[in-house]
Amino acid sequence: MIHAWSSYEKYAWGQDELQQWVATSLDFNKNYEASVLETTIRVLGGLLSAYDLSGDKVFLETAQDIAARLLPAWNTPSGIPSKRINLAYGNANNPGWTGMREKVSWQILEQGSLNILLYLKDKGPHVPEEGGESTSSPIYTFGAMGDREMWEISMEGLRSLIRRTTPSSSAYICEKNGKSLSDKMDELACFAPGMLALALYNGPREAEKYLTCRRGLAWTCYNFYQTTPMKLAGETYSFPAGEDVSVDTSWNILRPETIESLYYLWRITRNKTYQEWSRNIFQEFERNSCIETGYVGHKSIKTGIKDKYDAKFLSCRDA
């Protein structure tokens, strides 16, 4: 991380699109259609982190501003947020290309985003009440208390999408489009083993229920790395009968999902296997992605052609 940060500071400081002084220049009142997910996890999450670390209320006030602009996305019959929203006018919509995969993943992922927004609502007066359901409990958690029902529904949906490869019987999360299931999985979905590991905090029943899922998915995600020539994961995979796993989209953009899940699994279970897998992945990043100016992705893990150094690599490596 020292090498990554030093290189970013030396070669790219001030060049990324959000590198402005929040107090004087950051203005979200733009006629711009933003991704609710990306804005929540990167912009809102970054501002909250800055506030928690510094205690400077300018970060909290700015976070409240962007949260207020995002909240109308939750004004839907199902409670599942719209995918995009205009930051100036509050008009929310779902692009035509989004399908069942995005809807299912959002139902799981965005509960965490909603928790952040609800947290903000308790922190100050600037976030309006519309857009979220009220609750008598001050505690907002993923998979417990007020969110138990949504957690159970989401997990049943997740488990219904788990299939096994042949011949090794490794678990993976397939895609669903309408009534059809497709034997494909994104590396991005490798957040799931870590998420399931957190079910341990909810007691023995939940821990046992999701034990097989998290172990199997963690192994599959680790093998996304181990089965390629460079031992770096591609972006998407398919699971043809008799071949276990095959890379479909071969670029690598330094995604954190697998190694973050392994981190949670190790911290919660203290099983050193997960620590060893993490070390193996880290060593391949060092061998294949570390250059003089930082860390780079690859246009193809089959050819080894290097791509750009993405500054979000720093923010995604908090584990």
Short mmCIF file of C-alpha atoms in Angstrom, two decimals:
data_model
loop_
_atom_site.label_atom_id
_atom_site.label_comp_id
_atom_site.label_asym_id
_atom_site.label_seq_id
_atom_site.Cartn_x
_atom_site.Cartn_y
_atom_site.Cartn_z
CA MET A 1 0.00 0.00 0.00
CA ILE A 2 2.89 2.39 0.66
CA HIS A 3 4.15 1.79 -2.88
CA ALA A 4 0.66 2.18 -4.37
CA TRP A 5 -0.06 5.41 -2.47
CA SER A 6 3.37 6.94 -3.08
CA SER A 7 3.07 6.29 -6.81
CA TYR A 8 -0.44 7.74 -6.91
CA GLU A 9 0.74 10.82 -5.02
CA LYS A 10 3.76 11.27 -7.31
CA TYR A 11 2.18 10.64 -10.71
CA ALA A 12 -1.59 11.20 -10.39
CA TRP A 13 -2.33 13.56 -7.49
CA GLY A 14 -5.07 15.97 -8.45
CA GLN A 15 -5.90 14.20 -11.70
CA ASP A 16 -8.70 11.88 -10.59
CA GLU A 17 -12.15 13.27 -11.09
CA LEU A 18 -13.11 13.66 -7.40
CA GLN A 19 -9.86 15.20 -6.18
CA GLN A 20 -11.23 18.61 -5.20
CA TRP A 21 -11.51 20.29 -1.86
CA VAL A 22 -14.88 19.17 -0.53
CA ALA A 23 -15.51 22.35 1.44
CA THR A 24 -15.13 24.76 -1.47
CA SER A 25 -15.62 22.96 -4.77
CA LEU A 26 -17.67 19.76 -4.49
CA ASP A 27 -21.18 20.40 -5.81
CA PHE A 28 -23.68 17.59 -6.45
CA ASN A 29 -26.40 19.86 -7.84
CA LYS A 30 -25.76 18.69 -11.39
CA ASN A 31 -28.11 17.69 -14.17
CA TYR A 32 -26.40 14.32 -14.26
CA GLU A 33 -27.76 10.77 -14.16
CA ALA A 34 -25.67 8.83 -11.63
CA SER A 35 -25.45 5.17 -10.72
CA VAL A 36 -27.07 4.78 -7.30
CA LEU A 37 -24.83 1.85 -6.41
CA GLU A 38 -21.53 3.42 -7.49
CA THR A 39 -22.38 6.80 -5.97
CA THR A 40 -23.35 5.18 -2.68
CA ILE A 41 -20.37 2.89 -2.22
CA ARG A 42 -17.73 5.29 -3.55
CA VAL A 43 -18.88 8.87 -3.02
CA LEU A 44 -21.15 8.52 0.02
CA GLY A 45 -19.00 5.78 1.53
CA GLY A 46 -15.84 7.83 0.99
CA LEU A 47 -17.33 10.92 2.62
CA LEU A 48 -18.52 8.89 5.62
CA SER A 49 -15.09 7.35 6.00
CA ALA A 50 -13.47 10.78 5.85
CA TYR A 51 -15.87 12.03 8.52
CA ASP A 52 -15.29 9.04 10.80
CA LEU A 53 -11.53 9.46 10.50
CA SER A 54 -11.35 13.24 10.81
CA GLY A 55 -14.47 14.30 12.70
CA ASP A 56 -14.73 17.26 10.29
CA LYS A 57 -18.43 17.99 9.84
CA VAL A 58 -17.93 19.29 6.32
CA PHE A 59 -17.65 15.66 5.23
CA LEU A 60 -20.82 14.68 7.08
CA GLU A 61 -22.75 17.63 5.69
CA THR A 62 -21.62 16.83 2.16
CA ALA A 63 -22.53 13.17 2.72
CA GLN A 64 -26.00 14.25 3.87
CA ASP A 65 -26.37 16.28 0.70
CA ILE A 66 -25.59 13.40 -1.65
CA ALA A 67 -27.68 11.01 0.49
CA ALA A 68 -30.70 13.29 0.15
CA ARG A 69 -30.23 13.24 -3.62
CA LEU A 70 -30.03 9.43 -3.67
CA LEU A 71 -32.96 8.64 -1.37
CA PRO A 72 -35.74 9.10 -3.99
CA ALA A 73 -34.31 6.03 -5.76
CA TRP A 74 -35.90 3.95 -2.97
CA ASN A 75 -39.39 5.23 -3.77
CA THR A 76 -40.39 2.02 -5.55
CA PRO A 77 -43.27 -0.44 -4.91
CA SER A 78 -40.84 -3.24 -4.01
CA GLY A 79 -38.45 -1.18 -1.92
CA ILE A 80 -35.61 -2.24 -4.22
CA PRO A 81 -33.98 0.98 -5.42
CA SER A 82 -33.86 2.19 -8.99
CA LYS A 83 -30.47 1.86 -10.63
CA ARG A 84 -29.92 5.48 -11.72
CA ILE A 85 -31.00 8.90 -10.51
CA ASN A 86 -30.67 12.48 -11.70
CA LEU A 87 -28.79 14.32 -8.96
CA ALA A 88 -30.41 17.69 -9.65
CA TYR A 89 -34.04 16.68 -10.19
CA GLY A 90 -34.39 13.34 -8.37
CA ASN A 91 -35.78 11.45 -11.36
CA ALA A 92 -34.97 7.74 -10.97
CA ASN A 93 -35.04 5.01 -13.61
CA ASN A 94 -33.81 1.57 -14.58
CA PRO A 95 -31.81 1.34 -17.83
CA GLY A 96 -33.23 -1.04 -20.40
CA TRP A 97 -30.14 -3.25 -20.31
CA THR A 98 -30.57 -4.20 -16.65
CA GLY A 99 -31.95 -7.70 -16.18
CA MET A 100 -32.69 -10.25 -13.50
CA ARG A 101 -29.06 -10.61 -12.50
CA GLU A 102 -28.82 -6.92 -11.60
CA LYS A 103 -32.13 -7.02 -9.74
CA VAL A 104 -31.14 -10.02 -7.63
CA SER A 105 -27.69 -8.69 -6.83
CA TRP A 106 -29.09 -5.28 -5.97
CA GLN A 107 -31.59 -6.77 -3.54
CA ILE A 108 -28.60 -8.24 -1.67
CA LEU A 109 -26.05 -5.46 -2.15
CA GLU A 110 -28.16 -2.37 -1.73
CA GLN A 111 -29.48 -3.26 1.71
CA GLY A 112 -26.01 -2.36 2.88
CA SER A 113 -26.24 0.93 1.01
CA LEU A 114 -29.66 1.60 2.51
CA ASN A 115 -28.23 1.03 5.98
CA ILE A 116 -25.70 3.81 5.34
CA LEU A 117 -28.47 6.18 4.26
CA LEU A 118 -30.57 5.33 7.30
CA TYR A 119 -27.51 5.95 9.47
CA LEU A 120 -27.25 9.39 7.92
CA LYS A 121 -30.88 10.12 8.65
CA ASP A 122 -30.20 9.56 12.35
CA LYS A 123 -27.11 11.81 12.23
CA GLY A 124 -28.63 15.08 11.15
CA PRO A 125 -31.60 17.07 9.87
CA HIS A 126 -30.54 17.53 6.26
CA VAL A 127 -31.77 14.20 4.87
CA PRO A 128 -35.52 14.21 4.16
CA GLU A 129 -37.80 11.45 5.43
CA GLU A 130 -39.25 10.42 2.09
CA GLY A 131 -37.63 7.47 0.36
CA GLY A 132 -37.15 5.06 3.23
CA GLU A 133 -39.41 3.08 5.53
CA SER A 134 -39.59 4.17 9.16
CA THR A 135 -38.74 1.79 11.98
CA SER A 136 -38.99 1.89 15.75
CA SER A 137 -35.57 0.33 16.18
CA PRO A 138 -32.43 2.53 16.05
CA ILE A 139 -30.34 -0.44 14.94
CA TYR A 140 -29.88 -1.10 11.22
CA THR A 141 -27.89 -4.20 10.36
CA PHE A 142 -27.54 -6.54 7.41
CA GLY A 143 -29.18 -9.86 8.31
CA ALA A 144 -30.44 -9.13 11.81
CA MET A 145 -33.09 -7.23 13.74
CA GLY A 146 -35.09 -4.93 11.45
CA ASP A 147 -33.54 -6.35 8.27
CA ARG A 148 -34.10 -10.04 9.08
CA GLU A 149 -36.93 -10.55 6.61
CA MET A 150 -35.07 -8.95 3.71
CA TRP A 151 -31.97 -10.98 4.58
CA GLU A 152 -33.91 -14.27 4.59
CA ILE A 153 -35.63 -13.50 1.28
CA SER A 154 -32.34 -12.50 -0.33
CA MET A 155 -30.50 -15.57 0.95
CA GLU A 156 -33.19 -17.95 -0.28
CA GLY A 157 -32.91 -16.30 -3.68
CA LEU A 158 -29.14 -16.66 -3.57
CA ARG A 159 -29.25 -20.31 -2.59
CA SER A 160 -31.67 -21.04 -5.43
CA LEU A 161 -29.00 -19.83 -7.88
CA ILE A 162 -26.17 -22.02 -6.59
CA ARG A 163 -25.13 -24.85 -8.90
CA ARG A 164 -22.26 -27.34 -8.98
CA THR A 165 -19.58 -27.89 -11.59
CA THR A 166 -18.53 -31.18 -13.12
CA PRO A 167 -16.44 -33.08 -12.40
CA SER A 168 -15.17 -31.35 -9.23
CA SER A 169 -18.59 -30.27 -7.83
CA SER A 170 -17.46 -26.72 -7.04
CA ALA A 171 -20.22 -24.27 -6.12
CA TYR A 172 -21.00 -21.18 -8.18
CA ILE A 173 -23.77 -18.59 -8.46
CA CYS A 174 -25.45 -18.81 -11.84
CA GLU A 175 -27.26 -15.98 -13.58
CA LYS A 176 -31.02 -15.81 -13.99
CA ASN A 177 -32.69 -14.04 -16.88
CA GLY A 178 -36.45 -14.37 -16.67
CA LYS A 179 -37.03 -18.09 -16.11
CA SER A 180 -33.75 -19.15 -17.68
CA LEU A 181 -30.59 -19.96 -15.75
CA SER A 182 -27.17 -19.39 -17.32
CA ASP A 183 -23.99 -21.11 -16.14
CA LYS A 184 -22.02 -17.89 -15.72
CA MET A 185 -20.58 -16.00 -12.75
CA ASP A 186 -18.78 -12.67 -12.39
CA GLU A 187 -15.74 -12.26 -10.17
CA LEU A 188 -17.70 -9.32 -8.81
CA ALA A 189 -20.07 -11.84 -7.17
CA CYS A 190 -17.22 -13.10 -4.99
CA PHE A 191 -18.32 -10.73 -2.25
CA ALA A 192 -20.85 -13.46 -1.35
CA PRO A 193 -18.60 -15.82 0.69
CA GLY A 194 -17.57 -12.98 2.99
CA MET A 195 -21.15 -11.81 3.31
CA LEU A 196 -22.26 -15.31 4.26
CA ALA A 197 -19.43 -15.55 6.79
CA LEU A 198 -20.98 -12.61 8.61
CA ALA A 199 -24.03 -14.81 9.25
CA LEU A 200 -21.91 -16.39 11.99
CA TYR A 201 -22.69 -13.36 14.10
CA ASN A 202 -26.37 -14.26 14.03
CA GLY A 203 -25.97 -17.57 15.87
CA PRO A 204 -25.49 -21.33 15.24
CA ARG A 205 -28.61 -21.81 13.12
CA GLU A 206 -27.58 -19.23 10.54
CA ALA A 207 -23.96 -20.36 10.63
CA GLU A 208 -24.90 -23.95 9.85
CA LYS A 209 -27.40 -22.97 7.18
CA TYR A 210 -24.84 -21.09 5.09
CA LEU A 211 -21.73 -23.13 5.94
CA THR A 212 -21.63 -25.18 2.73
CA CYS A 213 -22.43 -22.15 0.57
CA ARG A 214 -19.65 -19.95 1.85
CA ARG A 215 -17.00 -22.69 1.81
CA GLY A 216 -17.86 -23.80 -1.70
CA LEU A 217 -18.09 -20.30 -3.13
CA ALA A 218 -14.82 -19.25 -1.49
CA TRP A 219 -13.05 -22.20 -3.12
CA THR A 220 -14.52 -21.35 -6.52
CA CYS A 221 -13.53 -17.68 -6.23
CA TYR A 222 -10.00 -18.65 -5.21
CA ASN A 223 -9.80 -20.90 -8.25
CA PHE A 224 -10.82 -18.02 -10.49
CA TYR A 225 -7.22 -16.96 -9.81
CA GLN A 226 -5.48 -20.30 -9.66
CA THR A 227 -6.80 -21.69 -12.95
CA THR A 228 -5.45 -18.90 -15.20
CA PRO A 229 -1.93 -18.68 -16.69
CA MET A 230 -1.06 -15.56 -14.67
CA LYS A 231 -2.98 -16.71 -11.58
CA LEU A 232 -5.00 -13.51 -11.72
CA ALA A 233 -8.77 -13.61 -12.02
CA GLY A 234 -10.67 -12.67 -15.16
CA GLU A 235 -13.87 -10.65 -15.10
CA THR A 236 -16.44 -13.34 -15.96
CA TYR A 237 -16.49 -17.14 -16.04
CA SER A 238 -18.62 -19.91 -17.48
CA PHE A 239 -18.98 -23.50 -16.29
CA PRO A 240 -19.29 -25.89 -19.24
CA ALA A 241 -20.11 -29.49 -18.38
CA GLY A 242 -17.00 -31.56 -17.84
CA GLU A 243 -14.61 -28.59 -17.75
CA ASP A 244 -15.36 -27.11 -14.31
CA VAL A 245 -14.56 -23.46 -15.16
CA SER A 246 -13.56 -21.39 -18.18
CA VAL A 247 -12.63 -17.69 -18.47
CA ASP A 248 -15.08 -15.73 -20.62
CA THR A 249 -14.01 -12.10 -20.16
CA SER A 250 -10.28 -12.10 -19.59
CA TRP A 251 -9.43 -8.60 -18.41
CA ASN A 252 -8.37 -7.99 -14.79
CA ILE A 253 -9.10 -4.61 -13.18
CA LEU A 254 -7.71 -5.36 -9.71
CA ARG A 255 -11.08 -6.18 -8.18
CA PRO A 256 -11.12 -6.69 -4.37
CA GLU A 257 -14.10 -9.00 -3.87
CA THR A 258 -12.36 -12.37 -3.55
CA ILE A 259 -9.53 -11.28 -1.29
CA GLU A 260 -11.91 -9.26 0.87
CA SER A 261 -14.14 -12.31 1.36
CA LEU A 262 -11.10 -14.38 2.29
CA TYR A 263 -10.14 -11.72 4.81
CA TYR A 264 -13.55 -11.87 6.48
CA LEU A 265 -13.52 -15.67 6.44
CA TRP A 266 -10.12 -15.77 8.10
CA ARG A 267 -10.96 -13.13 10.70
CA ILE A 268 -14.21 -14.86 11.64
CA THR A 269 -13.17 -18.53 11.48
CA ARG A 270 -9.39 -18.23 12.09
CA ASN A 271 -8.96 -20.95 9.49
CA LYS A 272 -5.42 -20.38 8.17
CA THR A 273 -6.37 -21.81 4.77
CA TYR A 274 -8.07 -18.54 3.92
CA GLN A 275 -4.98 -16.63 5.02
CA GLU A 276 -2.80 -18.80 2.76
CA TRP A 277 -5.12 -18.28 -0.20
CA SER A 278 -5.00 -14.52 0.36
CA ARG A 279 -1.22 -14.59 0.49
CA ASN A 280 -1.07 -16.55 -2.77
CA ILE A 281 -3.28 -14.00 -4.53
CA PHE A 282 -1.31 -11.10 -3.09
CA GLN A 283 1.96 -12.60 -4.32
CA GLU A 284 0.59 -12.87 -7.86
CA PHE A 285 -0.51 -9.23 -7.77
CA GLU A 286 3.01 -8.35 -6.69
CA ARG A 287 4.53 -10.47 -9.44
CA ASN A 288 2.24 -9.46 -12.30
CA SER A 289 0.69 -6.09 -11.46
CA CYS A 290 3.28 -4.16 -9.45
CA ILE A 291 5.26 -1.71 -11.58
CA GLU A 292 7.37 1.35 -10.84
CA THR A 293 4.38 3.69 -10.84
CA GLY A 294 1.98 1.54 -8.81
CA TYR A 295 -0.29 -1.37 -9.67
CA VAL A 296 -1.90 -2.01 -13.05
CA GLY A 297 -4.69 -4.19 -14.33
CA HIS A 298 -4.42 -6.31 -17.47
CA LYS A 299 -6.31 -6.12 -20.73
CA SER A 300 -6.04 -9.89 -20.85
CA ILE A 301 -4.78 -12.38 -18.30
CA LYS A 302 -4.20 -14.73 -21.24
CA THR A 303 -1.72 -12.46 -22.99
CA GLY A 304 -0.37 -10.45 -20.05
CA ILE A 305 -0.93 -7.09 -21.80
CA LYS A 306 -1.02 -4.46 -19.09
CA ASP A 307 -3.73 -1.83 -18.70
CA LYS A 308 -4.07 1.34 -16.60
CA TYR A 309 -3.46 2.07 -12.92
CA ASP A 310 -6.90 2.72 -11.43
CA ALA A 311 -6.85 4.95 -8.34
CA LYS A 312 -9.78 3.06 -6.79
CA PHE A 313 -7.33 0.21 -6.19
CA LEU A 314 -6.28 2.18 -3.10
CA SER A 315 -9.79 2.64 -1.71
CA CYS A 316 -10.80 -0.96 -2.36
CA ARG A 317 -7.89 -2.48 -0.44
CA ASP A 318 -9.09 -1.51 3.03
CA ALA A 319 -8.99 -5.15 4.17
#
